Short mmCIF file of C-alpha atoms and ligand atoms in Angstrom, two decimals:
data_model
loop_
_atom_site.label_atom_id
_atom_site.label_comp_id
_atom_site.label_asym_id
_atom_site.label_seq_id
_atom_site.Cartn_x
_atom_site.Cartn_y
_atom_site.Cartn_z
CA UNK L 249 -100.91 -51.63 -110.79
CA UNK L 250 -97.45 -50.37 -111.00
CA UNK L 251 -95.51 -50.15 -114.16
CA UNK L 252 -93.04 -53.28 -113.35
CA UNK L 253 -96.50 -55.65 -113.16
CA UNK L 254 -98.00 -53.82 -116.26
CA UNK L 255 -94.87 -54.25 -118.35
CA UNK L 256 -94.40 -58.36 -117.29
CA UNK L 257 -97.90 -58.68 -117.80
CA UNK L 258 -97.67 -56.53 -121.82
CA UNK L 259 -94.44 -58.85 -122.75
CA UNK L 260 -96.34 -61.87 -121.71
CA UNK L 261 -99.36 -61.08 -124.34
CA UNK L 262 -97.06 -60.23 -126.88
CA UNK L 263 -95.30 -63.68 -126.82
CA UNK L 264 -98.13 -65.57 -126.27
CA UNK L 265 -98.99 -63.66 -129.41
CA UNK L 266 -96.09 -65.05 -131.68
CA UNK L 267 -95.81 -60.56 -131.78
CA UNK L 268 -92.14 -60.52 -130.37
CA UNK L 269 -90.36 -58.01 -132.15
CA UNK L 270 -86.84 -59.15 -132.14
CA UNK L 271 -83.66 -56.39 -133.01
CA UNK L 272 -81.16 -58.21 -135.30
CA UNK L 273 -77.46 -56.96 -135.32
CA UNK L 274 -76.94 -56.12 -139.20
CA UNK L 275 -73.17 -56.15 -139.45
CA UNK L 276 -73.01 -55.78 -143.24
CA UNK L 277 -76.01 -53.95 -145.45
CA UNK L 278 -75.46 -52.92 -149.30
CA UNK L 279 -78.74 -52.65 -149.64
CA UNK L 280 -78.74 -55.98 -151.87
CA UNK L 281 -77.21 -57.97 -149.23
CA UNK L 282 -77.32 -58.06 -145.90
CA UNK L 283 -74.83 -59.64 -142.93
CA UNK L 284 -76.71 -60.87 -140.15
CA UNK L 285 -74.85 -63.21 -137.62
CA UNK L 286 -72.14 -63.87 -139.60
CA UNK L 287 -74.43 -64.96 -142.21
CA UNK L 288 -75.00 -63.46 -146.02
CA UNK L 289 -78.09 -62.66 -147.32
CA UNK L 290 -80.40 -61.17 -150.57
CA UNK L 291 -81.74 -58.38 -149.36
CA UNK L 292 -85.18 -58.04 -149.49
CA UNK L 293 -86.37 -55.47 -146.51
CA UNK L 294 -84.84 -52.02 -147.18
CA UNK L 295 -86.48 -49.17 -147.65
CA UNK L 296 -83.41 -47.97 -149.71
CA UNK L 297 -85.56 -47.87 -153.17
CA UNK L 298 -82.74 -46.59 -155.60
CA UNK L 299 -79.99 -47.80 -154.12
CA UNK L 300 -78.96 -44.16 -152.97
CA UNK L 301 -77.76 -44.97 -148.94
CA UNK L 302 -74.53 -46.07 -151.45
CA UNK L 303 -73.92 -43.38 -153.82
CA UNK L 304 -70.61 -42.31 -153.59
CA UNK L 305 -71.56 -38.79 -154.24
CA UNK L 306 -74.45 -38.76 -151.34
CA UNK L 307 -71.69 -40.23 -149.09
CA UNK L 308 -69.11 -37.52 -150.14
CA UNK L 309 -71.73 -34.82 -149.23
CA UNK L 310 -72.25 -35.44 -145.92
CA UNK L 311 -68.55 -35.28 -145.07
CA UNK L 312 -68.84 -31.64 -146.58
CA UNK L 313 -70.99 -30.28 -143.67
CA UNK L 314 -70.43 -30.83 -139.66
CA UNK L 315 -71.33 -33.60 -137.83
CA UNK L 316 -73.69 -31.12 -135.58
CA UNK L 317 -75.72 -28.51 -135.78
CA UNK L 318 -75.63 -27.47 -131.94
CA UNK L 319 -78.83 -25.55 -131.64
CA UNK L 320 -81.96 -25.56 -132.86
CA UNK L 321 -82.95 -23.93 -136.47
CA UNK L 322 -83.99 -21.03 -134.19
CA UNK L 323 -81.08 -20.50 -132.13
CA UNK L 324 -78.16 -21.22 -134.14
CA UNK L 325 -78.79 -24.38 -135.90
CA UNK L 326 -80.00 -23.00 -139.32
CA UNK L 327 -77.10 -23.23 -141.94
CA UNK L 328 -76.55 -22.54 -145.58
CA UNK L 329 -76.49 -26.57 -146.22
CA UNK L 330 -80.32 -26.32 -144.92
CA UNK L 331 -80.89 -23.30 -146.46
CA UNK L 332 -80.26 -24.66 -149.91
CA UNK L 333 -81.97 -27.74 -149.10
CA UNK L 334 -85.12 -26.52 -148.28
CA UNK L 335 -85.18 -24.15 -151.22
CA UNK L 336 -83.82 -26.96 -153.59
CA UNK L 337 -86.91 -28.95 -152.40
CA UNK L 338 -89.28 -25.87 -152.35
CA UNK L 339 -88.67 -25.80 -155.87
CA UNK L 340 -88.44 -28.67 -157.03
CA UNK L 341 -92.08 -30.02 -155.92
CA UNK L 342 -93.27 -26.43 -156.85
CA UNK L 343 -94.09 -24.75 -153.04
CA UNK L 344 -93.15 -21.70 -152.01
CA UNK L 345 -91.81 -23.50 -148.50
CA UNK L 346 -89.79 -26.24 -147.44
CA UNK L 347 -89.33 -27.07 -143.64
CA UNK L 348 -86.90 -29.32 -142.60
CA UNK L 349 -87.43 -31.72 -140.30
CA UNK L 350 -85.54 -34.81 -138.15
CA UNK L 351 -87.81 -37.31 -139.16
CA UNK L 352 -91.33 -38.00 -140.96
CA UNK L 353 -92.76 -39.28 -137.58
CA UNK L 354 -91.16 -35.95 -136.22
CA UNK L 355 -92.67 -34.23 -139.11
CA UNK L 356 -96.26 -35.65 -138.68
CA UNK L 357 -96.39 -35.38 -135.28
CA UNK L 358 -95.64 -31.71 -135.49
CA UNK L 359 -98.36 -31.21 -138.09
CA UNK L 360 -101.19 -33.12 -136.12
CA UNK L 361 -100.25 -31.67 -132.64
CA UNK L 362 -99.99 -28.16 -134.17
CA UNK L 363 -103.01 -28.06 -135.88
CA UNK L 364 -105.37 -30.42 -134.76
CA UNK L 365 -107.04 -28.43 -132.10
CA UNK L 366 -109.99 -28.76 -130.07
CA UNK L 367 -113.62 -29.01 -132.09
CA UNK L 368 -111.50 -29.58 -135.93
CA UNK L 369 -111.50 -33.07 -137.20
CA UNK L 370 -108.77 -35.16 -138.55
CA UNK L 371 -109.99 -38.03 -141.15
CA UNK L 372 -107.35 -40.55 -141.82
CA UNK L 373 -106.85 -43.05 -144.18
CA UNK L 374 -107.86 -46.41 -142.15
CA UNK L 375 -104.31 -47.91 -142.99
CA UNK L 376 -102.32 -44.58 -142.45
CA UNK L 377 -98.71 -44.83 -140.44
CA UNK L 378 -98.66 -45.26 -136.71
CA UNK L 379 -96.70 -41.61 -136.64
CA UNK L 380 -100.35 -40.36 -138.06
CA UNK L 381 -102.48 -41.94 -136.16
CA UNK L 382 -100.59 -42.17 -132.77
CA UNK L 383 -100.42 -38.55 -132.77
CA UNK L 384 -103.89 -37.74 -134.05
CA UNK L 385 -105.83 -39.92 -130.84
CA UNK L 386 -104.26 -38.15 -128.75
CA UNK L 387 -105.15 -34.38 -129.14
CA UNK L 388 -108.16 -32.85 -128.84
CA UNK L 389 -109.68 -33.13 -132.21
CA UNK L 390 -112.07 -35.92 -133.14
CA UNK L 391 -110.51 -38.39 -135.42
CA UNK L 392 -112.24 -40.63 -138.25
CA UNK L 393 -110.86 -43.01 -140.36
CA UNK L 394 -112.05 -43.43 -143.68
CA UNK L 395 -112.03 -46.64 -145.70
CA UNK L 396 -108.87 -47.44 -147.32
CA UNK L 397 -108.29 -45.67 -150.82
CA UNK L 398 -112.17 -44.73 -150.72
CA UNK L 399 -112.82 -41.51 -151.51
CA UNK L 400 -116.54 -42.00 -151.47
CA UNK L 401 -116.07 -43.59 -147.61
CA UNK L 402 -113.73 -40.45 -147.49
CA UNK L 403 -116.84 -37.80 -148.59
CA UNK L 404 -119.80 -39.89 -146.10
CA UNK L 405 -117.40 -38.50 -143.53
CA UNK L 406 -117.09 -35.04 -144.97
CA UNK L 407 -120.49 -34.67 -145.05
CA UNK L 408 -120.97 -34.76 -141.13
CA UNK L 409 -121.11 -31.59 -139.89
CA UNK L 410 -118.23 -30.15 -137.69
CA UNK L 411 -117.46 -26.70 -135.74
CA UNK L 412 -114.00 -26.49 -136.33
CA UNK L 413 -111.28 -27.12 -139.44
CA UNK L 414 -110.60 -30.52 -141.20
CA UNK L 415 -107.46 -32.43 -141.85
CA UNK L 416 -107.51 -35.15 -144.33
CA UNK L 417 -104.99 -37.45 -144.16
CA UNK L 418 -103.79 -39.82 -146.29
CA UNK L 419 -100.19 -41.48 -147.72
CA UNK L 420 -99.41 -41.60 -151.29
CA UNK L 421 -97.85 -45.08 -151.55
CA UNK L 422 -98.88 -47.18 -148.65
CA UNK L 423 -96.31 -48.33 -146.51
CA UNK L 424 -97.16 -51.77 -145.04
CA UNK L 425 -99.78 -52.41 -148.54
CA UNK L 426 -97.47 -50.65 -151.49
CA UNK L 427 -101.24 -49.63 -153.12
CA UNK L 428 -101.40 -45.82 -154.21
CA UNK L 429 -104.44 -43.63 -153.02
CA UNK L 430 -106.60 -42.37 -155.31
CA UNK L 431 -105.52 -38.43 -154.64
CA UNK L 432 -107.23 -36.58 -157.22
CA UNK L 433 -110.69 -37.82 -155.53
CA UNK L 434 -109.19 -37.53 -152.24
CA UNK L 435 -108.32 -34.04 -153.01
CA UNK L 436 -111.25 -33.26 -154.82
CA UNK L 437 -113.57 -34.13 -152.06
CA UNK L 438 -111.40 -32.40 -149.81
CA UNK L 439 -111.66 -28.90 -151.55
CA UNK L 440 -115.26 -29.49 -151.88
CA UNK L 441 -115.84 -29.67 -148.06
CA UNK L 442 -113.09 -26.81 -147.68
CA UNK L 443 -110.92 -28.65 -146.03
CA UNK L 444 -106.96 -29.09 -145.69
CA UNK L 445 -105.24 -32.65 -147.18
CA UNK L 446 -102.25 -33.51 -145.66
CA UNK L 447 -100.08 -36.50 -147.82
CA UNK L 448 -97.52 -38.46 -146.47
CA UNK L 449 -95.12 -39.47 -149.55
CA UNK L 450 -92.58 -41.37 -147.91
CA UNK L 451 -92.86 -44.03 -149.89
CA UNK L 452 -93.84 -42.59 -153.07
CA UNK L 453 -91.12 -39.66 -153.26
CA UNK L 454 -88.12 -40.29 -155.37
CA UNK L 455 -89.48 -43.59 -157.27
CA UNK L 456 -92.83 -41.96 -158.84
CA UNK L 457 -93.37 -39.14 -161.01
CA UNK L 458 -91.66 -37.56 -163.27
CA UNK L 459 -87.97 -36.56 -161.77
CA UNK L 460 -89.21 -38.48 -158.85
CA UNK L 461 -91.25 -35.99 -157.74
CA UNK L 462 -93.66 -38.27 -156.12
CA UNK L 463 -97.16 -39.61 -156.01
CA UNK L 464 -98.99 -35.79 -155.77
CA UNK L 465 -96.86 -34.71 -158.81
CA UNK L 466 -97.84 -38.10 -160.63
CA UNK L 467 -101.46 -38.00 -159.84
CA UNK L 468 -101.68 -33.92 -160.43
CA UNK L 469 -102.57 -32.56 -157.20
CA UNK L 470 -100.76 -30.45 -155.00
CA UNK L 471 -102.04 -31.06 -151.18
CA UNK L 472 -102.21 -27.61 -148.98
CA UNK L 473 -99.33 -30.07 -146.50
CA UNK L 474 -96.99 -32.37 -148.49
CA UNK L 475 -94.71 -34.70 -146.04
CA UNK L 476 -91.47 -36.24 -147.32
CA UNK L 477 -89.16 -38.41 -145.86
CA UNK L 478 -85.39 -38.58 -146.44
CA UNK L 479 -85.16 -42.27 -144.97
CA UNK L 480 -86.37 -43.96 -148.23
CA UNK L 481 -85.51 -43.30 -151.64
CA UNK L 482 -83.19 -40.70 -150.51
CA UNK L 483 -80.96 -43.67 -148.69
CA UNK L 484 -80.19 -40.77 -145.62
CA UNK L 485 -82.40 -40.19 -142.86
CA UNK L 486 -85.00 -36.98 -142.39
CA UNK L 487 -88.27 -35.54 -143.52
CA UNK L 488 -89.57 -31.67 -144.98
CA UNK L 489 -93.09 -30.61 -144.99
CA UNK L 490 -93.90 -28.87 -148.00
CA UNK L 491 -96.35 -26.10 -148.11
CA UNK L 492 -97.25 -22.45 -148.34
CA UNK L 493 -95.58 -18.75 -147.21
CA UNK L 494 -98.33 -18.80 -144.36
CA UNK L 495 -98.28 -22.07 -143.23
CA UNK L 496 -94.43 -22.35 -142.55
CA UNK L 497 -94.50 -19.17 -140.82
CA UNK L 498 -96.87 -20.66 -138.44
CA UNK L 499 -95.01 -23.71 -137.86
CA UNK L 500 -91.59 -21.64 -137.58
CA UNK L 501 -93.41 -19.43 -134.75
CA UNK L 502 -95.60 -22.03 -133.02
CA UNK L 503 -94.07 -25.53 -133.83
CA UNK L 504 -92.67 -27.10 -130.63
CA UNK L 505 -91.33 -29.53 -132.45
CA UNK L 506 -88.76 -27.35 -134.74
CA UNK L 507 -88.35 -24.82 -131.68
CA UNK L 508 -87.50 -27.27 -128.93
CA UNK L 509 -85.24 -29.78 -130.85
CA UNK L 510 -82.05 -29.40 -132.08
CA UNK L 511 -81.73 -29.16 -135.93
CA UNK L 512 -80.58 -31.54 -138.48
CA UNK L 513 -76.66 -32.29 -138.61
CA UNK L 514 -75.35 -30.29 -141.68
CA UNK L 515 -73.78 -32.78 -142.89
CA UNK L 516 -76.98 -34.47 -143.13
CA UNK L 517 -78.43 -31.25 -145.26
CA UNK L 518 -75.50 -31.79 -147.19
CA UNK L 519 -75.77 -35.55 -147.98
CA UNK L 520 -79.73 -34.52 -148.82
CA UNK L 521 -78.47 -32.24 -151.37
CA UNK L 522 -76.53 -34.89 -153.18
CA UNK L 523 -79.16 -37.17 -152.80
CA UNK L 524 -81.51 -34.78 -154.16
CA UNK L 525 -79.37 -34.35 -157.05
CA UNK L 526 -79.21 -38.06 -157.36
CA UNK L 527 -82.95 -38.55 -157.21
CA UNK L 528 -83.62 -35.80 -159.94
CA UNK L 529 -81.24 -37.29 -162.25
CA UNK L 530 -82.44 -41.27 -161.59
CA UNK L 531 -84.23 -42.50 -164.04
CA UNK L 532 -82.08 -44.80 -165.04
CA UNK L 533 -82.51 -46.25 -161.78
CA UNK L 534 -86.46 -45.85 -161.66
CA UNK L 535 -86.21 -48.06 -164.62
CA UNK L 536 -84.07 -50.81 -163.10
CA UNK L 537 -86.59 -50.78 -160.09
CA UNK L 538 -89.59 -50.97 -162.05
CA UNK L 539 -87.80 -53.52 -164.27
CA UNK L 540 -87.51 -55.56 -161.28
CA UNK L 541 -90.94 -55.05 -160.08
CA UNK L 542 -92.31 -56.35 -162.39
CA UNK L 543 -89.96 -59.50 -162.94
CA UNK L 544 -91.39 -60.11 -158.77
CA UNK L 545 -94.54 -59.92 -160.04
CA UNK L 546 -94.95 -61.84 -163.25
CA UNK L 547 -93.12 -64.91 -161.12
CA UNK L 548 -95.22 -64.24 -158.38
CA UNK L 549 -98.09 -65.00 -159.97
CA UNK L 550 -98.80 -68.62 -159.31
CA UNK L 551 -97.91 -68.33 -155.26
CA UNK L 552 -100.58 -69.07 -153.04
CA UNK L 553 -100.77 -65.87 -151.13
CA UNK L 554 -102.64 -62.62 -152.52
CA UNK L 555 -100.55 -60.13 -154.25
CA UNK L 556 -101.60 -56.83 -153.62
CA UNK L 557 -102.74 -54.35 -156.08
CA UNK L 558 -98.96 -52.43 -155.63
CA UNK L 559 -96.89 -51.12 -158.85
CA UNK L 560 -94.84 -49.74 -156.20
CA UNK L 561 -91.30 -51.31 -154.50
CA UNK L 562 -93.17 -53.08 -151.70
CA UNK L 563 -94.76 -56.30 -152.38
CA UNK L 564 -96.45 -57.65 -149.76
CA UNK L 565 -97.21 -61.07 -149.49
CA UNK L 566 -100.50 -61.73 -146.92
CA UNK L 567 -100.72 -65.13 -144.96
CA UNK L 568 -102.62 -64.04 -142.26
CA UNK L 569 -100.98 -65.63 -139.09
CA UNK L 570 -98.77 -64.41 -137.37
CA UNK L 571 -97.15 -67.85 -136.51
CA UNK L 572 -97.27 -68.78 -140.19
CA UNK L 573 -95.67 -65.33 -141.28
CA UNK L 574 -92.86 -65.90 -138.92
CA UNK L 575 -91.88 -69.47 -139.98
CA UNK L 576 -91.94 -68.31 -143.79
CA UNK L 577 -89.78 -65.87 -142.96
CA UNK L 578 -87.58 -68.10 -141.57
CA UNK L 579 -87.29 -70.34 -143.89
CA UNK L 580 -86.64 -67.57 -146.65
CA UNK L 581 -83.65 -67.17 -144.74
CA UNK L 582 -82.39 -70.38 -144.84
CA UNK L 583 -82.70 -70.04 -148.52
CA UNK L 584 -80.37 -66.65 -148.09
CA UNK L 585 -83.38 -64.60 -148.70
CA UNK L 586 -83.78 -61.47 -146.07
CA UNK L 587 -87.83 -60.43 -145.56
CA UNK L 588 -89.81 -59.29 -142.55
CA UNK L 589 -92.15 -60.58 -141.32
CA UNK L 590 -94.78 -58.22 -140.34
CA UNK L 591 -97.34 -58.41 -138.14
CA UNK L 592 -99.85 -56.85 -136.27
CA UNK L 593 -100.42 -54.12 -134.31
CA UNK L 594 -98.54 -52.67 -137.58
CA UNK L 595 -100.77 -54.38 -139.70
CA UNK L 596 -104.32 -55.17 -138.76
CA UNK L 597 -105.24 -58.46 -137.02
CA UNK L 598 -105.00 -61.40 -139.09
CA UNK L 599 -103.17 -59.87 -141.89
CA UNK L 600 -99.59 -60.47 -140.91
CA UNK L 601 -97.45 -60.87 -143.90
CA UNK L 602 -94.09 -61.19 -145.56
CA UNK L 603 -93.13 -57.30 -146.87
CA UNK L 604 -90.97 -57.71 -149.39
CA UNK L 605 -89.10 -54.59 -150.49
CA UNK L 606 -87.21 -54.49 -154.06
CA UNK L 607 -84.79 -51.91 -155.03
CA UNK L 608 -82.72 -50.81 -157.97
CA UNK L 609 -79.88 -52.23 -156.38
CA UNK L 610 -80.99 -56.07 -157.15
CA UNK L 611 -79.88 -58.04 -159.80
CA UNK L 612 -82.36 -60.19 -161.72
CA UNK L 613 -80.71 -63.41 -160.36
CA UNK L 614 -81.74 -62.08 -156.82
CA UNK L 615 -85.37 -61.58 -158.02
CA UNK L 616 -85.16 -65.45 -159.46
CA UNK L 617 -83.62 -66.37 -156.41
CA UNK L 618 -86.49 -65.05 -153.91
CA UNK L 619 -88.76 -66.70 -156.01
CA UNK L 620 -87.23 -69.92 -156.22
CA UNK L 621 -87.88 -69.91 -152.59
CA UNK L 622 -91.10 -68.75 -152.43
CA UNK L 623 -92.15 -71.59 -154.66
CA UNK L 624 -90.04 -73.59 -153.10
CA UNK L 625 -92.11 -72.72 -149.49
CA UNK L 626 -95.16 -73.10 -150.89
CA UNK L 627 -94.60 -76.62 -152.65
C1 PLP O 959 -91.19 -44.48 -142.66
C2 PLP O 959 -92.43 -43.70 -142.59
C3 PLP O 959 -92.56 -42.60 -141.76
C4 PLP O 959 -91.52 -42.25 -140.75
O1 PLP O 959 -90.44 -41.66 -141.34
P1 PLP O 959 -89.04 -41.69 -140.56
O2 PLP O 959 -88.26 -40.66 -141.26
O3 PLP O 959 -88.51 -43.06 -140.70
O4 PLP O 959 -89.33 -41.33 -139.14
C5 PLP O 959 -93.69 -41.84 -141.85
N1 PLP O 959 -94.69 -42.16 -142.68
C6 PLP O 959 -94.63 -43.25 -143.46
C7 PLP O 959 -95.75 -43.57 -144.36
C8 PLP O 959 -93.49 -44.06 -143.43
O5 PLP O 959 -93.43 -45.16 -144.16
#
């Protein structure tokens, strides 16, 4: 087969599939509304928890730094911007290290392909991100999936014996689901089996925990590898692993993907500091997003579809198929509501569902207003 007949034959299944993924042209995005084909929307699919992609000061510090870095950290790439940055962040989640990196799939590709040699074992949440899992069946090391948020599915795998070193994986706040994991059993059982855990926070950073400091600070663990990314709550774009003296020396020798890949701009660094800032000082905002929370919730109530066990700023709503996920959508958007629909392979098979996504940026009226049409769907 050559790749022209495999790729006809790929598109066909995924249309046959109602699984199209279709790229909209966003002209307009505030983070409460959206333009979409001329068209005005509530906003209801951003990853943008506080708001922050619009601070004035976040937008003032990236046109402090240059537009490019023009070498890798190694080479030349490494300026004062990132310096501060990753100390900033060092010290602020309590590591001695902060890496930097150009995004979390970057980031937690690097970590899997760097450690996960041959004979160690990764164990992964069943339900971790693609960037995870992608990267972790294809290298060497075996790896398992545990059941989600399980830690006692999490310790039957511990308990079979390996060779090498083990990598537990899991995400704080999960990103398609909006549950937290239970870390300090995940970490517990870990340490117990003397392995490493590795937490992605991307979605958990900057809304939970005190100062925003995240799911790990909340839950009062501190993984051995701490992911971040800069592309939620932080309203930039980004990631930093978080972690000890040793470990980022070994990445900064031996990482491929810091040493072959040019390094963040500096103005970028720059709008991260701000941000940072921003995020430290947001409580006020926490409070407006968890105000709105749980106005979604409390109305959500009576719908028809399952609400999952989230406190966090995604809400999904399950419907199962994917032709019934898509036409919901739709019609959300005729009632000037914005929401994905999302559907498998990101989400496993027969769970496709509407993610809704609130932020601190919404007004109550748009909460009412989502709801009116939800109800309004259903009915
Ligand atoms: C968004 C996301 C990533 C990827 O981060 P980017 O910076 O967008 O590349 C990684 N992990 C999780 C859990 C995410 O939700």
């Amino acid at each position: 087969m050559n790749f022209s007949t495999r790729m006809a034959q790929a598109l066909d299944a995924r249309r046959a599939a109602d699984g199209w993924r279709l790229r909209r042209l966003v002209t307009r995005n505030d983070t409460r509304t959206l333009e979409v084909d001329g068209k005005m929307y509530r906003h209801f699919s951003s990853n943008d928890y506080l708001g922050l992609s619009q601070h004035p000061a976040v937008r003032a510090g990236w046109h402090q730094g240059a537009p490019g870095a023009g070498a890798s950290g190694h080479v030349t790439g490494y300026s004062r911007c990132h310096a501060e940055l990753e100390t900033a962040l060092a010290s602020w989640l309590g590591y001695s290290r902060a890496l930097l990196f150009i995004s979390g799939f970057a980031a937690n590709q690097a970590v899997v392909h760097l450690l996960a040699q041959k004979h160690d074992r990764l164990i992964a949440d069943r339900l971790a991100h693609a960037s995870l899992l992608d990267a972790a069946s294809h290298m060497p090391a075996t790896l398992r999936r545990f059941l989600h948020n399980d830690a006692a599915s999490l310790t039957q795998r511990l308990m079979m014996p390996c060779d090498g070193a083990t990598l537990v994986i899991t995400e704080g706040v999960f990103s398609m689901d909006g549950d937290s994991a239970p870390l300090a059993a995940i970490a517990a059982a870990t340490r117990h089996a003397g392995g490493w855990l590795m937490v992605d926070d991307a979605h958990g950073i900057g809304v939970t925990g005190e100062q925003g400091r995240g799911s790990c600070w909340q839950q009062g663990i501190k993984p051995e590898l701490l992911v971040i990314t800069f592309g939620k709550a932080f309203g930039v774009s980004g990631a930093a692993l978080l972690c000890d003296d040793a470990t980022a020396d070994y990445f900064l020798q031996f990482s491929r993907h810091l040493i072959y890949s040019t390094a963040m701009p500096p103005a970028q660094a720059s709008a991260l500091l701000a941000a940072l800032h921003e995020v430290q000082r947001g409580d006020a905002l926490r409070q407006r997003l968890r105000a709105n929370i749980q106005r979604f919730r409390a109305g959500a109530a009576a719908l028809p579809w399952k609400l999952m066990p989230s406190e966090s700023a995604i809400q999904p709503l399950i419907v199962g198929e994917n032709g019934t996920a898509l036409a919901l959508s739709q019609r959300l958007a005729q009632a000037g509501c914005w929401v994905s629909a999302i559907r498998p392979p990101t989400v496993p098979p027969g769970t496709a569902r509407l993610r809704i996504t609130l932020t601190a940026a919404h007004q109550a009226e748009d909460i009412d207003h989502l709801l009116e049409a939800l109800h309004d769907a259903a009915g």
